[in-house]
Coordinates of C-alpha atoms and ligand atoms in Angstrom, one line a residue:
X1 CA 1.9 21.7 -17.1
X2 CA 0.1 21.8 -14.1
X3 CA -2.7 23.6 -13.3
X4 CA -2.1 25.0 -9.9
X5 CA 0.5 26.0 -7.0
X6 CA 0.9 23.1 -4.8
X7 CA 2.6 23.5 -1.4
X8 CA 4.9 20.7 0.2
X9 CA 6.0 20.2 3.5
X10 CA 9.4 18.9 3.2
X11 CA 10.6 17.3 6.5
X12 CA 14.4 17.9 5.4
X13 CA 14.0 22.2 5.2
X14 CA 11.2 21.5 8.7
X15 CA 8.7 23.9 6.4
X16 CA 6.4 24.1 3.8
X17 CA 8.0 25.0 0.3
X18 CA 6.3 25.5 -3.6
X19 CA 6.6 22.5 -5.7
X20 CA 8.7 22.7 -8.1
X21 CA 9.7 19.9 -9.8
X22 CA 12.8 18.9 -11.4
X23 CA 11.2 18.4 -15.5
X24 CA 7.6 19.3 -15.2
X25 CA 5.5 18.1 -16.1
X26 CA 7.2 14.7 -14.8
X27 CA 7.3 14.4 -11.2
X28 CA 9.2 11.3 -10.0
X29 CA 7.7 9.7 -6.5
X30 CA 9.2 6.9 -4.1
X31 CA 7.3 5.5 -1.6
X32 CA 8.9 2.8 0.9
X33 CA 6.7 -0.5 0.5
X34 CA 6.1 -3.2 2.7
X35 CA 8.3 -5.9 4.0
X36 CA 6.2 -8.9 3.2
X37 CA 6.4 -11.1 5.9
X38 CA 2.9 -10.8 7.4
X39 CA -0.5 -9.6 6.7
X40 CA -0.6 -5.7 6.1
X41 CA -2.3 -3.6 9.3
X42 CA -3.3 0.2 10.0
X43 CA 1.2 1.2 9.5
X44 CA 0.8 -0.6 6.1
X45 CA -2.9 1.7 5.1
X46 CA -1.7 5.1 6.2
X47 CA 1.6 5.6 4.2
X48 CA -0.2 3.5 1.1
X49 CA -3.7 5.8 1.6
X50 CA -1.6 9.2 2.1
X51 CA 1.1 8.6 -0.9
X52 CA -2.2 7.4 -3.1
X53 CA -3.6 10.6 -2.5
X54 CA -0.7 12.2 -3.1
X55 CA -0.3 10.5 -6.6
X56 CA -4.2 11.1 -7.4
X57 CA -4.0 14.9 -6.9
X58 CA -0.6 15.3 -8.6
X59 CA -2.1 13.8 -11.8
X60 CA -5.4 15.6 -11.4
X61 CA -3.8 19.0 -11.5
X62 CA -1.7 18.1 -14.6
X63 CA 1.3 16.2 -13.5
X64 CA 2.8 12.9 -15.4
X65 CA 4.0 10.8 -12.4
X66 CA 5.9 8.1 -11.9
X67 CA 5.4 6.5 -8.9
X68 CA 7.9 3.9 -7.3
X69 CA 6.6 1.6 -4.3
X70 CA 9.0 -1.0 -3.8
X71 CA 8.7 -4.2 -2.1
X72 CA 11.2 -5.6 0.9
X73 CA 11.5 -9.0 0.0
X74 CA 15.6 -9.5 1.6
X75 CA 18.1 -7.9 4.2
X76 CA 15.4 -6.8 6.9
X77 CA 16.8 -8.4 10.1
X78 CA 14.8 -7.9 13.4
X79 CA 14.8 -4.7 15.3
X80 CA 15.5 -2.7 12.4
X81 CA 19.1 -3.7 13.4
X82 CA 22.4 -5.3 11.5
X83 CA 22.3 -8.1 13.8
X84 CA 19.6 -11.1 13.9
X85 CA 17.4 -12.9 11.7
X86 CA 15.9 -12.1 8.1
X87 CA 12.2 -11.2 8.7
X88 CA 11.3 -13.5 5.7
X89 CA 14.0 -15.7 6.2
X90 CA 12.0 -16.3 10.1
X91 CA 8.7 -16.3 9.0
X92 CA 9.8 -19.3 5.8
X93 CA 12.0 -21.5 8.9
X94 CA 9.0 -21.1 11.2
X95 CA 6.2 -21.9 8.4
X96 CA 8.8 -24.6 6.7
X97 CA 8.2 -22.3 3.1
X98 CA 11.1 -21.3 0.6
X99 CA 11.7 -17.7 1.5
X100 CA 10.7 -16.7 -2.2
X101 CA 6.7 -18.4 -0.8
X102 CA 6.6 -16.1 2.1
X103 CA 7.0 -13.1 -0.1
X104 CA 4.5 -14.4 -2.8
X105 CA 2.2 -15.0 -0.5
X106 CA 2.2 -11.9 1.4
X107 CA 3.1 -9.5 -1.5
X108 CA -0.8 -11.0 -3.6
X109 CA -2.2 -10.4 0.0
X110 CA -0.9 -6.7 0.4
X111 CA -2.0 -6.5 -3.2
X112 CA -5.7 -7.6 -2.4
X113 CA -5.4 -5.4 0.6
X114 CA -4.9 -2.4 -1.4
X115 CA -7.2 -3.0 -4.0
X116 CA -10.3 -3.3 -1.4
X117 CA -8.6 0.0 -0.3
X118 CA -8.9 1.6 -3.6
X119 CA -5.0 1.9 -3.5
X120 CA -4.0 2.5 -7.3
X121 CA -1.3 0.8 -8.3
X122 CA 2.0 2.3 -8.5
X123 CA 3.8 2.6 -11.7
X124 CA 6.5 0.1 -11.1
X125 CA 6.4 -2.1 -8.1
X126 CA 10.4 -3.4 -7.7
X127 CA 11.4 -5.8 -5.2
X128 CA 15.2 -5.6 -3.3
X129 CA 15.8 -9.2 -4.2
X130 CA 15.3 -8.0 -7.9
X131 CA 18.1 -5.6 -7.6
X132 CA 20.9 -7.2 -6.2
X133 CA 23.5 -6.1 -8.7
X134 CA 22.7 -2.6 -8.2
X135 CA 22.9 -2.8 -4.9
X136 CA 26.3 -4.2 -5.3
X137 CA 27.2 -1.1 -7.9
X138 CA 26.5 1.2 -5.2
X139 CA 28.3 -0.7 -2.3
X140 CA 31.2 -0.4 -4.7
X141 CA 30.9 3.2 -5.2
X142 CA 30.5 4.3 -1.9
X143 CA 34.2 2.2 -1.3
X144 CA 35.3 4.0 -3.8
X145 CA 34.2 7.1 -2.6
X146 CA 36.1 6.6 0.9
X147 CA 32.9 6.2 3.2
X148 CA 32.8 2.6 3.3
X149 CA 35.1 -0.8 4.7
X150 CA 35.2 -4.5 4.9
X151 CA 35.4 -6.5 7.9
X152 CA 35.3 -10.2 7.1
X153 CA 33.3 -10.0 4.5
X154 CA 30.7 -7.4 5.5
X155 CA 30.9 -4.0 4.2
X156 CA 29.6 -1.4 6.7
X157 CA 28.6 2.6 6.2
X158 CA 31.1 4.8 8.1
X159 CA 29.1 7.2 9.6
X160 CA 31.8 8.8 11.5
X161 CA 34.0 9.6 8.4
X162 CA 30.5 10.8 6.3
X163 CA 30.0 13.3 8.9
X164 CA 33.4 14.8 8.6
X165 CA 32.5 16.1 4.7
X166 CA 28.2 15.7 5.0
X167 CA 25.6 15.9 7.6
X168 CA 25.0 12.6 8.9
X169 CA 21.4 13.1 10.8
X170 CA 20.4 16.3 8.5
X171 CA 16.6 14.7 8.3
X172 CA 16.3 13.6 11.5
X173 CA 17.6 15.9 13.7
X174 CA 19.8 13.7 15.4
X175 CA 23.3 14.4 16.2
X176 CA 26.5 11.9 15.6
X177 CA 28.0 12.7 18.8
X178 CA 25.3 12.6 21.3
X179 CA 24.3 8.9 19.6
X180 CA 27.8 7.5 20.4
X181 CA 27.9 9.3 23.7
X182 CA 24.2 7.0 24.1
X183 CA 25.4 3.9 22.6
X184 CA 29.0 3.0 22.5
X185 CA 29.0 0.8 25.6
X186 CA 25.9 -1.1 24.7
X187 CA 28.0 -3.0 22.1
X188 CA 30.7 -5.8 22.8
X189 CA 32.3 -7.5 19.7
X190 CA 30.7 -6.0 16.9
X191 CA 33.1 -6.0 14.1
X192 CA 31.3 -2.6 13.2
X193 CA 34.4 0.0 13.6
X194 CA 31.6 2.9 15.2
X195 CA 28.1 1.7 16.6
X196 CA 26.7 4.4 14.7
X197 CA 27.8 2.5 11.0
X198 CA 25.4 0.9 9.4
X199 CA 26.0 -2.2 7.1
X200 CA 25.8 -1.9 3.2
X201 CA 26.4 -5.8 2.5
X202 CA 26.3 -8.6 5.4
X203 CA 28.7 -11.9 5.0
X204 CA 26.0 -14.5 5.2
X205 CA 25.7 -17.5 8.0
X206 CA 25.9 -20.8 7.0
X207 CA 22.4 -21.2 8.0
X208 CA 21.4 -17.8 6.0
X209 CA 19.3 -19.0 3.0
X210 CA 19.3 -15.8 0.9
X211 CA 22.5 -15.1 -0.4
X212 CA 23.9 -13.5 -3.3
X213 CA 27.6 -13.7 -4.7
X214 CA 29.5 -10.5 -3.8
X215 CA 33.4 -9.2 -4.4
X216 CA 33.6 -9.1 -0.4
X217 CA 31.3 -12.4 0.5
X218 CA 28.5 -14.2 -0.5
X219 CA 25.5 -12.5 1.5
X220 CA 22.6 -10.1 1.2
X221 CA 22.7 -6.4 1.1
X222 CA 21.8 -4.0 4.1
X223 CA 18.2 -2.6 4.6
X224 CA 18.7 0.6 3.5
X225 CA 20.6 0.2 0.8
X226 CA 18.2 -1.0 -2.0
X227 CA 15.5 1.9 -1.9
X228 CA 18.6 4.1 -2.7
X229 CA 19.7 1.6 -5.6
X230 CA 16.4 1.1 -7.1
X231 CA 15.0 5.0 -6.7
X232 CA 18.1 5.5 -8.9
X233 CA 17.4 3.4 -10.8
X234 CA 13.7 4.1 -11.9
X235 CA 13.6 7.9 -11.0
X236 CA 17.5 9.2 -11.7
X237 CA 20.2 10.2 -9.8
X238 CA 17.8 13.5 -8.3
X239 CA 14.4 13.0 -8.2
X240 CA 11.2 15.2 -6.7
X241 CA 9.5 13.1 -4.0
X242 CA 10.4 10.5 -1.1
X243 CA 7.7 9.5 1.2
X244 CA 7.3 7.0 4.1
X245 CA 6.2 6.9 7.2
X246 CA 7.8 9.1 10.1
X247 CA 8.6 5.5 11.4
X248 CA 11.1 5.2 8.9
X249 CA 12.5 8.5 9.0
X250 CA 15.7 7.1 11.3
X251 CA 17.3 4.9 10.8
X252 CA 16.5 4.1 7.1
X253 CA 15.7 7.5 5.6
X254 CA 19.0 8.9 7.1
X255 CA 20.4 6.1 5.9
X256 CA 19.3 6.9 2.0
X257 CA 20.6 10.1 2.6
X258 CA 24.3 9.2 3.7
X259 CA 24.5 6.7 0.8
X260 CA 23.4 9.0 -1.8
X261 CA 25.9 11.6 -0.9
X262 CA 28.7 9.1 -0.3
X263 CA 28.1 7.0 -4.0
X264 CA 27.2 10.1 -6.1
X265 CA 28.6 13.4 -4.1
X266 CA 25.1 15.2 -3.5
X267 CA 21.7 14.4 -2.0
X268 CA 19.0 12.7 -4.4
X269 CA 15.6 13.6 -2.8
X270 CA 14.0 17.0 -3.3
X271 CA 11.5 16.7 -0.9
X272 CA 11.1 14.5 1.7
X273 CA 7.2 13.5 3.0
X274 CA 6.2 11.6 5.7
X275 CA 2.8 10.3 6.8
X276 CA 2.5 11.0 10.7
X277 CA 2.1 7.4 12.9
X278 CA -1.4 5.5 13.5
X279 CA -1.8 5.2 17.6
X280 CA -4.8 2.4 18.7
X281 CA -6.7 4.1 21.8
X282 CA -4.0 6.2 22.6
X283 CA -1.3 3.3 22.6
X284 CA 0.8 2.1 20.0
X285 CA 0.5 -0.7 18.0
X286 CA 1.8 -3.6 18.9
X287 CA 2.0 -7.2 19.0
X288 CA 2.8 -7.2 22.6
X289 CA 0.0 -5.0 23.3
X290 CA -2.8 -7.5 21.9
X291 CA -3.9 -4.3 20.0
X292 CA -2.2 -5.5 16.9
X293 CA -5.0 -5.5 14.2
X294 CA -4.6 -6.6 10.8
X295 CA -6.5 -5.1 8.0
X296 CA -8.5 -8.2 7.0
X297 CA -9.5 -8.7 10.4
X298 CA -10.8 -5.0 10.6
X299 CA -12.9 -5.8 7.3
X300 CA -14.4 -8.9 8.9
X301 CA -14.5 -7.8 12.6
X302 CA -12.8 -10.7 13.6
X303 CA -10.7 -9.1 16.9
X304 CA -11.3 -8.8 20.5
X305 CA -10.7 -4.9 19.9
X306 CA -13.1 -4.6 17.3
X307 CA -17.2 -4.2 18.3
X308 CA -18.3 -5.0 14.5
X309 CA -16.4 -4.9 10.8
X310 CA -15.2 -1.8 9.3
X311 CA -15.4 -1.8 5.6
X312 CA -12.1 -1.1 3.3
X313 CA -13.8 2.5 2.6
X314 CA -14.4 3.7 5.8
X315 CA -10.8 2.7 7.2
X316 CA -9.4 5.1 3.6
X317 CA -12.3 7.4 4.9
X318 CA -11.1 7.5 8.3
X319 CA -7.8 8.3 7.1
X320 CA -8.1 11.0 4.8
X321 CA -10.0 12.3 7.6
X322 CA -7.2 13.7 9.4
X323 CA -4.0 15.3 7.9
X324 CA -1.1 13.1 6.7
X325 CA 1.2 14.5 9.4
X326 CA -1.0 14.8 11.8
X327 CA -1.0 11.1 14.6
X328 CA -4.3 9.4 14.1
X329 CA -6.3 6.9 16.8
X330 CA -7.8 4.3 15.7
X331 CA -11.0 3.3 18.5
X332 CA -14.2 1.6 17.9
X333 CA -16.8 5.4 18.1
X334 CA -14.1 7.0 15.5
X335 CA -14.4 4.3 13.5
X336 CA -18.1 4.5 13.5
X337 CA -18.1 8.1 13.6
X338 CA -16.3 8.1 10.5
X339 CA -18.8 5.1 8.8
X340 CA -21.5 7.4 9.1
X341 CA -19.8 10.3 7.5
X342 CA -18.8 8.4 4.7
X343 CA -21.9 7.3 4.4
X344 CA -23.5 10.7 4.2
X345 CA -21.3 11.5 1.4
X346 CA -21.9 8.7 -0.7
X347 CA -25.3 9.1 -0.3
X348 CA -25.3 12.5 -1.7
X349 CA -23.0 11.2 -4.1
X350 CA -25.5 9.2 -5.5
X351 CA -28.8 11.7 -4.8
X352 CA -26.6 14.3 -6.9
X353 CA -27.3 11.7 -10.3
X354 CA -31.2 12.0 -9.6
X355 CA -31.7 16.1 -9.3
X356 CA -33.5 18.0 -11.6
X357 CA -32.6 21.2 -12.4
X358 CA -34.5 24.1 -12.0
X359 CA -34.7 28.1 -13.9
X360 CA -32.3 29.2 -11.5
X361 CA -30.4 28.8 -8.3
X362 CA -31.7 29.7 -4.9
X363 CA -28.3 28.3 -3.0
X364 CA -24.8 29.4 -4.0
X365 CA -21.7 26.5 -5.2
X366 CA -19.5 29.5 -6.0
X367 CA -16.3 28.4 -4.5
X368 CA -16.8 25.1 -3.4
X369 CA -14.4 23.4 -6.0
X370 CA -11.6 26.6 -5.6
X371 CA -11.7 26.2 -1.7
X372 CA -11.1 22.0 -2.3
X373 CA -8.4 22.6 -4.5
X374 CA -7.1 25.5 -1.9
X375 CA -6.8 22.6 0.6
X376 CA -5.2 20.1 -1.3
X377 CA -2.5 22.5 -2.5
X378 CA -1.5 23.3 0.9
X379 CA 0.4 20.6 1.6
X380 CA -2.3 17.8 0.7
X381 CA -5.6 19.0 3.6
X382 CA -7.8 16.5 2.7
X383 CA -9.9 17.2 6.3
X384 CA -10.1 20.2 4.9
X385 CA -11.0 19.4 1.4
X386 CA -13.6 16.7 3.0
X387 CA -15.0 19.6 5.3
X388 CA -15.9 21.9 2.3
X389 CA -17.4 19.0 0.9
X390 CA -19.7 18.7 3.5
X391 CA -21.0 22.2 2.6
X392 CA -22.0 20.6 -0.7
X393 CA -24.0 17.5 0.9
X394 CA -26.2 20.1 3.0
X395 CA -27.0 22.1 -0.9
X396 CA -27.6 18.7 -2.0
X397 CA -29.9 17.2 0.4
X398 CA -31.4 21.1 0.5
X399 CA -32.4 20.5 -3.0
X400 CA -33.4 17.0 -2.4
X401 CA -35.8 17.7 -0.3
X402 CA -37.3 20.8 -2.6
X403 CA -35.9 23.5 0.4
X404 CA -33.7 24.8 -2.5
X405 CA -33.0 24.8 -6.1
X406 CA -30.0 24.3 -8.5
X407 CA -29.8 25.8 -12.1
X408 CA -28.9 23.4 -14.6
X409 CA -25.2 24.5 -14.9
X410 CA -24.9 24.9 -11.1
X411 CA -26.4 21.4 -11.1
X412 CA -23.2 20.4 -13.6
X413 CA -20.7 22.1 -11.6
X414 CA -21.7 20.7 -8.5
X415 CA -21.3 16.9 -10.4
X416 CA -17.7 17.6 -11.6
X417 CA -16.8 18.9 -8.1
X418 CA -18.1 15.5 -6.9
X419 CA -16.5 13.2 -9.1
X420 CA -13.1 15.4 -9.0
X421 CA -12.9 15.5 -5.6
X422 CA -15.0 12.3 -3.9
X423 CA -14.2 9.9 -6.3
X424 CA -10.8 10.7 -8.0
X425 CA -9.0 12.5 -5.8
X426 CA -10.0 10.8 -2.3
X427 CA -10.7 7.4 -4.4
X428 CA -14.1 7.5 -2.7
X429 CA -16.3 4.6 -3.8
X430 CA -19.5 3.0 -2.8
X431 CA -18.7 -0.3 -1.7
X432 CA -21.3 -3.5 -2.6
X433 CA -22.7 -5.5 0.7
X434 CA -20.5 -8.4 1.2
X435 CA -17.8 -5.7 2.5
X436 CA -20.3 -4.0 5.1
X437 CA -20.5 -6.5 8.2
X438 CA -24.4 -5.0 8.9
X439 CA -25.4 -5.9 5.1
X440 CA -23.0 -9.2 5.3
X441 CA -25.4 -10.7 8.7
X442 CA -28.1 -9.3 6.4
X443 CA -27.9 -11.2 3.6
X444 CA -26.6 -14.5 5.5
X445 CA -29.6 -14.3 6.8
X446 CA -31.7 -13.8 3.8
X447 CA -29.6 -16.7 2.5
X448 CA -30.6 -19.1 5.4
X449 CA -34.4 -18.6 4.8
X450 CA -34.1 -19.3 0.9
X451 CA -31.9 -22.7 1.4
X452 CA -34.5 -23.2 4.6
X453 CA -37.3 -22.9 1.6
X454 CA -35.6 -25.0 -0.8
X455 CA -35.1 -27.6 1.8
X456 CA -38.7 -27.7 2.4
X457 CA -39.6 -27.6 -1.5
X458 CA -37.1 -31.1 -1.7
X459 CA -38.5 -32.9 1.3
X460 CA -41.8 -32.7 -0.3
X461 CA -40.4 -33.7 -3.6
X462 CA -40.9 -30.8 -5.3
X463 CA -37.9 -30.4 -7.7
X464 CA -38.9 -28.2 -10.4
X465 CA -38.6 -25.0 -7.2
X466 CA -35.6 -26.3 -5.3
X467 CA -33.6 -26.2 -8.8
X468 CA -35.9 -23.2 -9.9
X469 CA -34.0 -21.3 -6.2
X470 CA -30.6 -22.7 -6.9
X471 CA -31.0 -21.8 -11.0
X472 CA -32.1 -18.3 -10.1
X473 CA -29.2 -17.8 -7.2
X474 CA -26.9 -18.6 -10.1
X475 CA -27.6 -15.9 -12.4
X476 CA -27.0 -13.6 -9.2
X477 CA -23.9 -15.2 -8.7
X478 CA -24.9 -17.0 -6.0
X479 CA -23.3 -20.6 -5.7
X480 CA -25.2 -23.8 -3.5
X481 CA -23.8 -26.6 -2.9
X482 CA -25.6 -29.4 -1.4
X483 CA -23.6 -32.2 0.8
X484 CA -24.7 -34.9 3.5
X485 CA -24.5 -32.0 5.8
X486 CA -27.3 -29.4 3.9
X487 CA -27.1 -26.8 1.6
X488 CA -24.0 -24.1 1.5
X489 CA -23.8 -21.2 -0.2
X490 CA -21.0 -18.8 -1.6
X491 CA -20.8 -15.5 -3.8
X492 CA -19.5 -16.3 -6.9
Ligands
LIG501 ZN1 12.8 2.5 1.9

């Protein structure tokens, strides 16, 4: 059982309620994953940072979770809309690549993304595509249920009727009438009967690649639909936790939430999280804005935006920094702001494995690890958490530098307190050279002057040290390769 009260805000009740969940000591946790048309940026780290966190700390204090994060690989059309193109179905006609390569590709780079982020991996990973037929189960159900109909093929949500026995909007806060009062001239021939519906299948084009047999058409299913079908799935009918990103809260969490109660007759989602948005010097991102910056290319610097690299650590750093639901912005002095921090942590991190202990204390850690776990049970305030932290690295480097002393048992204490909180619970690690842009120009140019030397060791015929360089840059995992054009080297 676990250990300790933990607080949730739950954007469906608008306050902060006790955990409670459903069987404890299981806690089941959904997370809305990527859609894997492109390379993953800041929208992609926050959601994927907070809901890691989230999972870390739940299993910390004694939780078994299961944590869903599925994987959009079919039925996101442009605009978040029921009209216009698959996003992977685009990307695969612009890039000439079977849809199924587009989301390979991009699904092992997400995956490499989130490792370098320290991202654990969820417990299962499904994709829509995956999960067709139970998509198709609860198209059928919802039928059933009255709160559906077909129109050529398509079957669409209708939102109109839902509201009548439910509360279409509940999460959101947004109201059926005043959207149609906002909307309903902005249509022309949609075969949608409301322009509030929503579709649960769509009757594929001719030119629509992924498609699936269905009893109304063969087509692909509605955006929405399949993290309903698959959190059934995996986590049962009712479950504890849904999370996202406040992005998704309308349309496609409201949409969850009008499916749910239309197949099954009540709501499946206990508590509803969502991750605040990521702004970039005040603005939002976007592609339009030139301030769109992908994750890699904040890890190598490679952006007009960026003044240098940020490594994978400081980027988690930065974002635990702040609270999930707070907005966070993303400029070049936070960024470094936030480097140096992290930096100052680690380091006591690691001076914390070389103090001695001494007779007794002269500095007090009473508290320290009952004021981190304070924080993180009030809804997750890992700033917070971070900030008492901070107290520790100034008794650390106190001691460091002989200005005070730690009993041996103090000394313990203060270690478990470190590796509970900086490394397991914010998935704080130090991070080797090749990911820090100062350390990378560093050892390029280390690297230069020792191929420079070897060069110089083979125009004067002296074998035995150029092989002696390249023998001993091998057993650091250091490759050279000569060509016609000189020597090149990678990391191994
Ligand atoms: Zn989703």
């Amino acid at each position: 059982m676990a250990s300790k009260k933990l607080y949730i805000h739950n954007t469906l009740s608008r306050k902060k309620e006790l955990f409670e969940p459903l069987n404890p000591p299981f806690v089941g946790l959904y997370v809305c994953g990527p859609t894997v048309y492109g390379d993953g940026h800041l929208g992609h780290a926050r959601p994927a940072i907070t809901f890691d966190l989230v999972f870390r700390y739940m299993q910390h204090i004694g939780y078994k979770v299961r944590y869903v994060r599925n994987i959009t690989d079919v039925g996101h059309l442009e605009n978040d809309a029921d009209q216009g193109e698959d996003k992977i179905a685009k990307k695969a006609r612009l890039e000439q690549l079977e849809p199924m390569e587009v989301v390979q590709y991009f699904t092992d780079r997400y995956h490499e993304d989130m490792d370098l982020l320290n991202v654990r991996k969820p417990s299962i990973e499904p994709r829509a595509s995956g999960h067709i037929i139970e998509q198709i189960e609860m198209v059928k159900d919802i039928l059933k249920a009255g709160y559906a109909y077909e129109v050529n093929g398509s079957v669409y949500f209708d939102v109109e009727k839902y509201n009548k026995s439910y509360q279409y909007g509940k999460l959101s806060g947004r109201v059926v009438e005043e959207m149609l009062a906002n909307t309903r001239d902005l249509e022309g021939q949609d075969e949608k009967r409301s322009s509030v519906d929503f579709a649960l299948w769509k009757k594929a084009s001719p030119e629509h690649i992924m498609r699936w047999p269905s009893p109304w058409s063969d087509g692909f299913p509605g955006w929405h639909l399949e993290c309903s079908a698959m959190s059934t799935k995996y986590l049962g009918e009712v479950f504890d936790i849904h999370g996202g990103g406040m992005d998704l809260l309308f349309p496609h969490h409201e949409c969850e939430i009008a499916q749910s109660n239309a197949a099954q007759g009540k709501d499946a989602v206990r508590y509803w999280m969502h991750n605040n948005m990521i702004t970039i010097n005040g603005q939002k991102m976007g592609k339009s804005l030139g301030n769109f910056i992908t994750l890699r290319e904040f890890f190598s610097g490679e952006h007009k935006a960026l003044e240098k690299a940020y490594s994978p650590m400081t980027i988690r750093f930065f974002i635990l920094q702040a609270h999930y639901r707070s907005t966070l912005d993303f400029s070049n002095e936070a960024l470094m702001a936030a480097e140096k921090g992290l930096k100052r942590l680690l380091q006591a991190l690691e001076t914390l494995q070389s103090l001695k202990a001494s007779d007794k204390s002269t500095v007090s850690v009473e508290g320290i690890e009952e004021k981190c776990h304070q924080a993180m049970c009030d809804d997750f305030n890992s700033p917070i958490a971070i900030a008492h932290l901070f107290d520790a690295v100034r008794i650390i480097n106190s001691v460091n530098d002989k200005t005070d002393t730690l009993s041996a048992n103090d000394l313990t204490h203060l270690k478990t307190i470190f590796q509970s909180f900086v490394v397991d619970i914010l998935g704080l690690k130090p991070e080797a050279a090749s990911t820090s842009g100062k350390s990378d120009e560093t050892l390029k140019g280390v690297m230069q002057l020792v191929l420079d030397l070897r060069q110089q060791a083979r125009s004067q015929k002296d074998f035995a040290t150029s092989d002696k360089i390249r023998d001993d840059l091998a057993a650091l995992n250091i490759a050279v390769k000569d060509s016609k054009d000189g020597a090149s080297w990678e990391l191994k």
